[in-house]
mmCIF file of C-alpha atoms (C1' of nucleotides) in Angstrom:
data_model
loop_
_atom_site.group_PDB
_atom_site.id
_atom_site.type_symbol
_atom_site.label_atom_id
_atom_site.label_comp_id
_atom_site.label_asym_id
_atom_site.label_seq_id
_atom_site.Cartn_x
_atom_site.Cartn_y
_atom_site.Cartn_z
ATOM 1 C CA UNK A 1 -7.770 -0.997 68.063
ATOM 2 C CA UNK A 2 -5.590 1.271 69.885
ATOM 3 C CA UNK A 3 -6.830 3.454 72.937
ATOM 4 C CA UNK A 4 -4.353 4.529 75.758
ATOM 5 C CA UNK A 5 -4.017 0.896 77.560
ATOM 6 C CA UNK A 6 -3.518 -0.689 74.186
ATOM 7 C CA UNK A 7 -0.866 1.746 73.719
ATOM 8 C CA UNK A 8 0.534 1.621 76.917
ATOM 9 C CA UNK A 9 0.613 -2.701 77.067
ATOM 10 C CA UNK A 10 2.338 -2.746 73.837
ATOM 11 C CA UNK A 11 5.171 -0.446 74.949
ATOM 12 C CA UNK A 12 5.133 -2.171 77.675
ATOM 13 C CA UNK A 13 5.964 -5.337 75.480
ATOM 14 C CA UNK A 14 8.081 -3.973 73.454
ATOM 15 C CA UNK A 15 10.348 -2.047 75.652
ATOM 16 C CA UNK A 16 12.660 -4.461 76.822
ATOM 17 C CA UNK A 17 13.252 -6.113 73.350
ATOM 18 C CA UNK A 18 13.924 -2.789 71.979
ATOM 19 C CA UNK A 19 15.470 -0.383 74.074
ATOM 20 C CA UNK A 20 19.260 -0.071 73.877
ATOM 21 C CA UNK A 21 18.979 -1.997 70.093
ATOM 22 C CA UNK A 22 20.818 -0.437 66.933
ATOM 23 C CA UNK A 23 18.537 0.301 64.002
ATOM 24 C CA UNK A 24 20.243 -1.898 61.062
ATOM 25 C CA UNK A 25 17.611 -1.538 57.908
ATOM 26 C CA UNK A 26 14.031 0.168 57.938
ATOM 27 C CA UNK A 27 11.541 -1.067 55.438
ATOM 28 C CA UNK A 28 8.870 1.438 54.378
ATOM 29 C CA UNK A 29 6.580 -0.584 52.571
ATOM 30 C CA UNK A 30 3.493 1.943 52.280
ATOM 31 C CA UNK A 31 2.652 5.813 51.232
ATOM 32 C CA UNK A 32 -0.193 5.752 53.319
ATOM 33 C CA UNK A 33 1.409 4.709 56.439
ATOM 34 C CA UNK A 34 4.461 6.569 55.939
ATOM 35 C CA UNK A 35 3.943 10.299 54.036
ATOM 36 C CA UNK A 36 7.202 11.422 52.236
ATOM 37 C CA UNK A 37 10.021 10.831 50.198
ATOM 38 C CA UNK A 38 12.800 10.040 50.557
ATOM 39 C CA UNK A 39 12.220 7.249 53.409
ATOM 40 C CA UNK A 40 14.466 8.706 56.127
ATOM 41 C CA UNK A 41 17.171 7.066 56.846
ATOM 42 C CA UNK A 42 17.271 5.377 60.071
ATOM 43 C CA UNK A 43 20.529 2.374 59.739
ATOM 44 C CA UNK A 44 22.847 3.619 62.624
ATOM 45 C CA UNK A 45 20.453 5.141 65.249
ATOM 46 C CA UNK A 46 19.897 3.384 68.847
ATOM 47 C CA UNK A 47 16.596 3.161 70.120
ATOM 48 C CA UNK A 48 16.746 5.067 73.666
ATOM 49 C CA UNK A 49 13.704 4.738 75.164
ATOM 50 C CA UNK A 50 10.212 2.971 74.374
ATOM 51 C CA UNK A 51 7.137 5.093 75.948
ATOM 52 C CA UNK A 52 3.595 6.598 74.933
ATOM 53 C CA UNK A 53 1.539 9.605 74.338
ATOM 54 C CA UNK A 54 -2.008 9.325 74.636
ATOM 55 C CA UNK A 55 -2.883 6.475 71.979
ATOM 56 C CA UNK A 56 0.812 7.208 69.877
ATOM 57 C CA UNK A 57 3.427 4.723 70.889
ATOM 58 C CA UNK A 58 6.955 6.277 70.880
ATOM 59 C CA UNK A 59 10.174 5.289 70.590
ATOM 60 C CA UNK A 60 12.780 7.670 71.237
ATOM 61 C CA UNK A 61 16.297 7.665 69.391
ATOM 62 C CA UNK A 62 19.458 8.865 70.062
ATOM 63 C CA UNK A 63 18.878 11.614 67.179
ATOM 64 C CA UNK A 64 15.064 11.875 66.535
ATOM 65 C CA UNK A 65 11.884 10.215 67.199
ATOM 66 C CA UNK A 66 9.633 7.465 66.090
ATOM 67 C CA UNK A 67 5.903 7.796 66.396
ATOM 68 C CA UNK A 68 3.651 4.971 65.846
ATOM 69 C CA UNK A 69 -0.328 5.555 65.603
ATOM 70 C CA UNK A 70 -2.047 2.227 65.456
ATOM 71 C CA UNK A 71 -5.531 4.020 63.873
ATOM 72 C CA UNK A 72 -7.834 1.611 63.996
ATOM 73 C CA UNK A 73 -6.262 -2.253 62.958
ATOM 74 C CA UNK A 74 -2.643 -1.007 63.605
ATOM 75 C CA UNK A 75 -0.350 -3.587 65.513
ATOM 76 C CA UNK A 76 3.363 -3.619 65.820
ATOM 77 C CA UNK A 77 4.957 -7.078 66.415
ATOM 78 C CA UNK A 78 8.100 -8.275 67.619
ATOM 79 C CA UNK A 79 9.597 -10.380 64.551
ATOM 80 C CA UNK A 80 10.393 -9.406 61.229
ATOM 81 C CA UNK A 81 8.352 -11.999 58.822
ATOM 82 C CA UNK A 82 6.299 -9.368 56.159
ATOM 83 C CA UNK A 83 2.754 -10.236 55.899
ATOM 84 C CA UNK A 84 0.243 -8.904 53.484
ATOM 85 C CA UNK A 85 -0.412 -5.579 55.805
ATOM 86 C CA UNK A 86 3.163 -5.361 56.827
ATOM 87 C CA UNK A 87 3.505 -1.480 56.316
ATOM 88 C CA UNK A 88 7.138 -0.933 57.986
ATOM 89 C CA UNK A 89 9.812 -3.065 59.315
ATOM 90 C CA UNK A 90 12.581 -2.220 61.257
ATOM 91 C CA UNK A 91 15.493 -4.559 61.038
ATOM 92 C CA UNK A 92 17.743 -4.564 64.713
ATOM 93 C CA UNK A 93 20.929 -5.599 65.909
ATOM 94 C CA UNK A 94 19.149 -8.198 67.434
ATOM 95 C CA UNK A 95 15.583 -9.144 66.331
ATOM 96 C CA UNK A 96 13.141 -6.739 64.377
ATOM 97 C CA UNK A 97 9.792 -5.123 64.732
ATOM 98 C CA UNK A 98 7.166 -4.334 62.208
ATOM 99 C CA UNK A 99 4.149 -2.787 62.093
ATOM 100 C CA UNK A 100 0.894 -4.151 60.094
ATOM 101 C CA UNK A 101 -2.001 -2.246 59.575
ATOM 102 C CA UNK A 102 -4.969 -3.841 57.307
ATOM 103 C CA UNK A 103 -7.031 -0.423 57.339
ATOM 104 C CA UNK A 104 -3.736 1.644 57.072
ATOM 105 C CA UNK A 105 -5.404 4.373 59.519
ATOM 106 C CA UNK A 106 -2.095 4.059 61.119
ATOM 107 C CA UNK A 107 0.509 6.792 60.824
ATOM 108 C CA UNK A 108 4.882 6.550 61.377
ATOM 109 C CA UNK A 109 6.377 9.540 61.256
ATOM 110 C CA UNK A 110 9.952 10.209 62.447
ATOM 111 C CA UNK A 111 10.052 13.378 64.618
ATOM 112 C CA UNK A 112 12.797 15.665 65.861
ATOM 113 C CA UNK A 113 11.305 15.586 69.512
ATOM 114 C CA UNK A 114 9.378 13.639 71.216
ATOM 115 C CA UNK A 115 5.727 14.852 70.545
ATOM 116 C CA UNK A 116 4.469 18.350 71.818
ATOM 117 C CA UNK A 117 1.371 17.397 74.329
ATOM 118 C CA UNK A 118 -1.231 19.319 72.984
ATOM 119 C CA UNK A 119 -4.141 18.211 75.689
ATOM 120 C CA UNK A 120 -3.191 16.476 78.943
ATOM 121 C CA UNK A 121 -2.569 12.543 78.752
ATOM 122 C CA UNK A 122 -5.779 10.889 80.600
ATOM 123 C CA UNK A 123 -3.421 9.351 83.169
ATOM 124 C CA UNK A 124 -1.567 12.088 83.723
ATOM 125 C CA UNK A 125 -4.762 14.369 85.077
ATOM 126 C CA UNK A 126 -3.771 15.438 88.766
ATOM 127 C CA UNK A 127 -7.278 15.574 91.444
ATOM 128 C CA UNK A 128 -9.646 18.195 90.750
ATOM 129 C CA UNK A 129 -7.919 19.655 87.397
ATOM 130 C CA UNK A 130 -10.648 18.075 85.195
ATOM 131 C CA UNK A 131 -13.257 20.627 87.043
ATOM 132 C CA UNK A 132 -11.655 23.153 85.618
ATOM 133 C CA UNK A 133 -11.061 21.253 81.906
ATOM 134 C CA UNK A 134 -14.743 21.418 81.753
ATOM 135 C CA UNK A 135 -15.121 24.922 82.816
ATOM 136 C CA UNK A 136 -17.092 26.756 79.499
ATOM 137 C CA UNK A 137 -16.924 24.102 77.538
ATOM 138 C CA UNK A 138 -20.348 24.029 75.415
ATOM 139 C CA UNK A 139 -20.221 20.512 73.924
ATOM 140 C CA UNK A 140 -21.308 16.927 75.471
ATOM 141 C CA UNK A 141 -19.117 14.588 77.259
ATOM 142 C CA UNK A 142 -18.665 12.028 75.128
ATOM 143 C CA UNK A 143 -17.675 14.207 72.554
ATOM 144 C CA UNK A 144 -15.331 16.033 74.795
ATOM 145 C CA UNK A 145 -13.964 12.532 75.796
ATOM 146 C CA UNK A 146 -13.137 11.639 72.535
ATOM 147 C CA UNK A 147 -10.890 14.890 71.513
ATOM 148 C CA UNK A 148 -7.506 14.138 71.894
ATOM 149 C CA UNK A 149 -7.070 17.940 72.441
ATOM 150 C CA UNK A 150 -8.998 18.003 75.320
ATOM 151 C CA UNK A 151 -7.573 14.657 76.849
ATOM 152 C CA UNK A 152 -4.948 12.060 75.069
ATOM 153 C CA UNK A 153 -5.491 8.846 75.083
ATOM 154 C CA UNK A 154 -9.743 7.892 75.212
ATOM 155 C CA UNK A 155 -11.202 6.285 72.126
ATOM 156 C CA UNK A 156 -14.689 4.758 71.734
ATOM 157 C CA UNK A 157 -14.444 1.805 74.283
ATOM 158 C CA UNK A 158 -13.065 3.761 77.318
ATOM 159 C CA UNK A 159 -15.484 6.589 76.447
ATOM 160 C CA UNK A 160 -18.692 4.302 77.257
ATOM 161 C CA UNK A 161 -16.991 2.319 79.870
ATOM 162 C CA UNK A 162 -16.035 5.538 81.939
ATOM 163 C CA UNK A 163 -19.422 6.814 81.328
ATOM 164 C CA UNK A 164 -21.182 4.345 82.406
ATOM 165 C CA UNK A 165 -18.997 4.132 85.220
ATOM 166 C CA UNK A 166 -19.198 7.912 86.773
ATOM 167 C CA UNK A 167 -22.940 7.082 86.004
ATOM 168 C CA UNK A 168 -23.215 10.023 83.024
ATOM 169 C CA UNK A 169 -25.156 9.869 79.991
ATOM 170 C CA UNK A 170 -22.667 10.954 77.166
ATOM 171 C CA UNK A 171 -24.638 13.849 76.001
ATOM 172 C CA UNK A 172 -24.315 15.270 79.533
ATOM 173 C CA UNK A 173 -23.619 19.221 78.966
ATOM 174 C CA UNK A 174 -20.158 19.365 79.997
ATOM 175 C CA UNK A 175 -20.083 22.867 81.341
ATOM 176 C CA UNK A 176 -23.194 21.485 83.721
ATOM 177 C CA UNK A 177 -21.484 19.084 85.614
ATOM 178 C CA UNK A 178 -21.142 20.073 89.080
ATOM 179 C CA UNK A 179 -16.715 19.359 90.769
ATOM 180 C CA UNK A 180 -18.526 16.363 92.451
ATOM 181 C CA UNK A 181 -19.734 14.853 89.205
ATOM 182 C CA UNK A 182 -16.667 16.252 87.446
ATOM 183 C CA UNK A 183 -14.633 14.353 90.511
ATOM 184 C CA UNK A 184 -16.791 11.425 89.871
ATOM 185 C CA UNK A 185 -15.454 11.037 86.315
ATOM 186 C CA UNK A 186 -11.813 11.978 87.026
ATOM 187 C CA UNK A 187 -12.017 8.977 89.411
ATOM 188 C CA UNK A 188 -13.770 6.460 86.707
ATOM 189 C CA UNK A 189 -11.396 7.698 83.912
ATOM 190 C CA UNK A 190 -8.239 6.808 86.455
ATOM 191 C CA UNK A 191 -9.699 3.456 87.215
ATOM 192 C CA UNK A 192 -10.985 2.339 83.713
ATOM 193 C CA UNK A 193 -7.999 2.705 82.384
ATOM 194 C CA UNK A 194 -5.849 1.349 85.238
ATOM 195 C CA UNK A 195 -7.836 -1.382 84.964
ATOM 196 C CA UNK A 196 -7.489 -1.887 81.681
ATOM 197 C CA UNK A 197 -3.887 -1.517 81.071
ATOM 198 C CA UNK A 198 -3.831 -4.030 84.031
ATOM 199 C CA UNK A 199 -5.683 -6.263 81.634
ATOM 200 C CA UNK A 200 -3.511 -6.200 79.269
ATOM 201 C CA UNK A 201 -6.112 -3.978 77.415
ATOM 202 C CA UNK A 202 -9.316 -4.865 74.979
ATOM 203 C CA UNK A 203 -9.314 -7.346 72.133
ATOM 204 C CA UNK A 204 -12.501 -6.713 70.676
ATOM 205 C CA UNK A 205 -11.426 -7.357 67.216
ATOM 206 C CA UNK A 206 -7.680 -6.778 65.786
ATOM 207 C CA UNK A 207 -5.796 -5.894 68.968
ATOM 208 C CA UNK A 208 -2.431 -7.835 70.549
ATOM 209 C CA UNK A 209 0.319 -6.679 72.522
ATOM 210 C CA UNK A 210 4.314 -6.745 70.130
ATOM 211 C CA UNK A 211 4.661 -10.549 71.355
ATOM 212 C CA UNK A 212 0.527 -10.861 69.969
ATOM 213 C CA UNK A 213 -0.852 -11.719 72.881
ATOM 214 C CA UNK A 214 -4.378 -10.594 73.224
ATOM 215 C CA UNK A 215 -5.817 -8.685 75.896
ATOM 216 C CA UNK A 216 -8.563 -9.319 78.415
ATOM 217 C CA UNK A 217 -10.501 -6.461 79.581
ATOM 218 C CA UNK A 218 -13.031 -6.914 76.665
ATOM 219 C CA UNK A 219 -14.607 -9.594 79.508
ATOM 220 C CA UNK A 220 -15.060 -6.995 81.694
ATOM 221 C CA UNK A 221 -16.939 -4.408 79.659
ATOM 222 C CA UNK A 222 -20.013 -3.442 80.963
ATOM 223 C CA UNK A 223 -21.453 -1.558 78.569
ATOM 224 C CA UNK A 224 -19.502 -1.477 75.463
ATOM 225 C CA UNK A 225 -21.143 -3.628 72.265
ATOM 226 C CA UNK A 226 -23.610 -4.764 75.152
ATOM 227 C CA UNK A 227 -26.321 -3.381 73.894
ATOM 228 C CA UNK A 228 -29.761 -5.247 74.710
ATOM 229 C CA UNK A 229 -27.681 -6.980 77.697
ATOM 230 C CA UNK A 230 -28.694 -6.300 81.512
ATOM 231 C CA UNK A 231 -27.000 -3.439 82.920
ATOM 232 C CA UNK A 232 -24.684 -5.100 85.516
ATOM 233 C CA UNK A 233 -25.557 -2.325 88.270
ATOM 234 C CA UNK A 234 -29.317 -2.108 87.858
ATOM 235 C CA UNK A 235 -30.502 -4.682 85.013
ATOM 236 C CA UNK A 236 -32.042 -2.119 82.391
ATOM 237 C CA UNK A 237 -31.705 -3.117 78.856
ATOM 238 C CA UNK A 238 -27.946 -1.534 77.716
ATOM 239 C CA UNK A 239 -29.107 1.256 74.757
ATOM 240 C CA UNK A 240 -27.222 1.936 71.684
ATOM 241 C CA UNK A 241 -27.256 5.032 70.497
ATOM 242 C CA UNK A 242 -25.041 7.765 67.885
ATOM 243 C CA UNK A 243 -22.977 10.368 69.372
ATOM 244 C CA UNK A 244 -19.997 12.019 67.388
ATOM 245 C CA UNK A 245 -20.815 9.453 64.618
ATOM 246 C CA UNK A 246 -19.623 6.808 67.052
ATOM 247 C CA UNK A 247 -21.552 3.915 68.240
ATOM 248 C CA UNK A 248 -22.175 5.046 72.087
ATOM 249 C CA UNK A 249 -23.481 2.033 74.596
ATOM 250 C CA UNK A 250 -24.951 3.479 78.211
ATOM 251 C CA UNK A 251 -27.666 2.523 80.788
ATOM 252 C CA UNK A 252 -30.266 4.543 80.010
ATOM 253 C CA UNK A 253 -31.212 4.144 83.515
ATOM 254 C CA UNK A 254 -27.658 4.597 85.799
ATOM 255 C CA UNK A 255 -26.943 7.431 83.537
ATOM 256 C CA UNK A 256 -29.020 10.478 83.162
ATOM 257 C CA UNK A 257 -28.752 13.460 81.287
ATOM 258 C "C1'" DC B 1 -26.095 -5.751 49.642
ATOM 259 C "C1'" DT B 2 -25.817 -3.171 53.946
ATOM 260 C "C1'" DT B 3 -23.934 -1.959 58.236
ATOM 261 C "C1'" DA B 4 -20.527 -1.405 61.616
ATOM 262 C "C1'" DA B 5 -15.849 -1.379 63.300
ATOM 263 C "C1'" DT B 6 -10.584 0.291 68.720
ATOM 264 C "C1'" DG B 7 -9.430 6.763 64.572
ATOM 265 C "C1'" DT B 8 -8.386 11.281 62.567
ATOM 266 C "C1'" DT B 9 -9.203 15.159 59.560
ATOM 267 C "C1'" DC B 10 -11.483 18.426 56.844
ATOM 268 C "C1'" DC B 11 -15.474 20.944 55.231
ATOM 269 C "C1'" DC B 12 -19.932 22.968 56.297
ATOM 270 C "C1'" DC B 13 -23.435 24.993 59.081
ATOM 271 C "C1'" DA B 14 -25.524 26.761 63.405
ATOM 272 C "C1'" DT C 1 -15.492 30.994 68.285
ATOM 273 C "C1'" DT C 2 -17.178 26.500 69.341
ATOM 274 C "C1'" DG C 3 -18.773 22.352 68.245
ATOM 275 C "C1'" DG C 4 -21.438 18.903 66.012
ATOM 276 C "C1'" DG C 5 -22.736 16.437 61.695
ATOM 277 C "C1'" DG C 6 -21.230 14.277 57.616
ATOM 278 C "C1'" DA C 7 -17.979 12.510 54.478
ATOM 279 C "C1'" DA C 8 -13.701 10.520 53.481
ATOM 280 C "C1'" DC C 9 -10.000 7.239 54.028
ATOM 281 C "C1'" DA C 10 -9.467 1.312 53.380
ATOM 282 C "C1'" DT C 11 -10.711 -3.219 54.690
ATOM 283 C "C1'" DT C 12 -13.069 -7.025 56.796
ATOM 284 C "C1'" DA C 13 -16.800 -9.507 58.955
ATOM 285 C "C1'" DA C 14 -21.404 -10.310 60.109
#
DNA sequence: CTTAATGTTCCCCA
DNA sequence: TTGGGGAACATTAA
């Protein structure tokens, strides 16, 4: 469920109900979600600052750091009520937030820092640095996309939908794209995801913001599970094909190789 | 019953 | 060394 403007919206949401609230119980209800024993213990701590890196949402404490990563059906909520895939809960001073996760792809850890930035986060690329990203790089671009190490924050949907929308088939050579293309998709990954954080991001299944409100930009996909469907720029028949074991929709005629 | 699903990681092979 | 394929993880829905 979780790319960057999921992320982003449900910081977003939760920020003001948790920022500047004491930590009074934490529940750790799964081994999955969270590794190791013994459960840390978190009664006491303030919750500083509510933020994001790449697809992890972060909330930063006056002594440490909690990282959520949603995996794929991972949602935190505002409210404390345990449900069947209630994995955590975090009891407040006022209110409480939990986080479910059917799949339990999710992760919590509790981190010392804030986490090191091991690739740059996709909204955080300045003009003309992605040129150089791509610079020897021997693999395709949806691929490339898709590695966190390479850029934070892109996951399936956004993958197709900036593709299509620097017009570039995913298993473009990256090292083969000219700085105008590589301009081109620097522009479409700054927009998609503007866009879609403006949204409220893409409820295509599982996803809600902390107060479980869904999103919106699923209705303005244009390629993504479209397969079949007109291409809105040129009306060829959306394809559907397997890159990086991931279901990849493009316009097989707006987007050459 | 089979397939696919918003993700990551680890092993294997080219 | 790089990178892609495949499997694994766990669960639901079509």
């Amino acid at each position: 469920m979780p790319e960057l403007p999921e992320a982003e919206t449900i910081a977003r949401t939760l920020a003001p109900h948790l920022e500047g609230r004491c930590i009074v119980a934490a529940l750790f209800l799964s081994e999955r979600v969270y590794r190791g024993n013994p459960a840390p213990e978190l009664a006491g701590r303030t919750i500083v600052r509510v933020g994001r890196h790449g697809k992890t949402v972060v909330c930063e404490l006056d002594r440490g750091c909690l990282a959520f990563h949603l995996g794929m059906t991972g949602q935190l909520l505002l409210g404390g009520g345990a449900g069947p895939h209630t994995r955590a809960i975090l009891s407040l001073d006022d209110g409480a937030v939990r986080f479910d996760d059917v799949r339990q792809f999710g992760r919590l850890r509790l981190l010392d820092a804030p986490p090191a930035r091991v690739g740059p986060d996709a909204l955080a690329l300045v003009p003309g640095q992605l040129a150089g990203m791509l610079h020897g790089r021997r693999g395709a671009l949806k691929p490339l996309l898709l590695n966190q190490e390479f850029v934070r924050g892109i996951g399936n949907i956004y993958a197709d939908e900036i593709l299509f929308r620097a017009r570039l088939h995913p298993r473009a050579v990256a090292a083969r794209l000219g700085a105008a293309r590589a301009e081109q998709m620097e522009r479409a990954i700054h927009e998609v995801l503007t866009e879609a954080i403006a949204a409220g991001g893409s409820s295509v299944s599982d996803y809600v913001d902390a107060e479980g409100r869904r999103g919106s930009f699923q209705l303005l996909h244009r390629v993504y599970r479209k397969t079949g469907q007109p291409c809105p720029s040129c009306g060829a028949a959306i394809r559907r094909i397997v890159v990086a074991q991931r279901g990849t929709h493009y316009c097989p005629r707006c987007q050459r190789v």
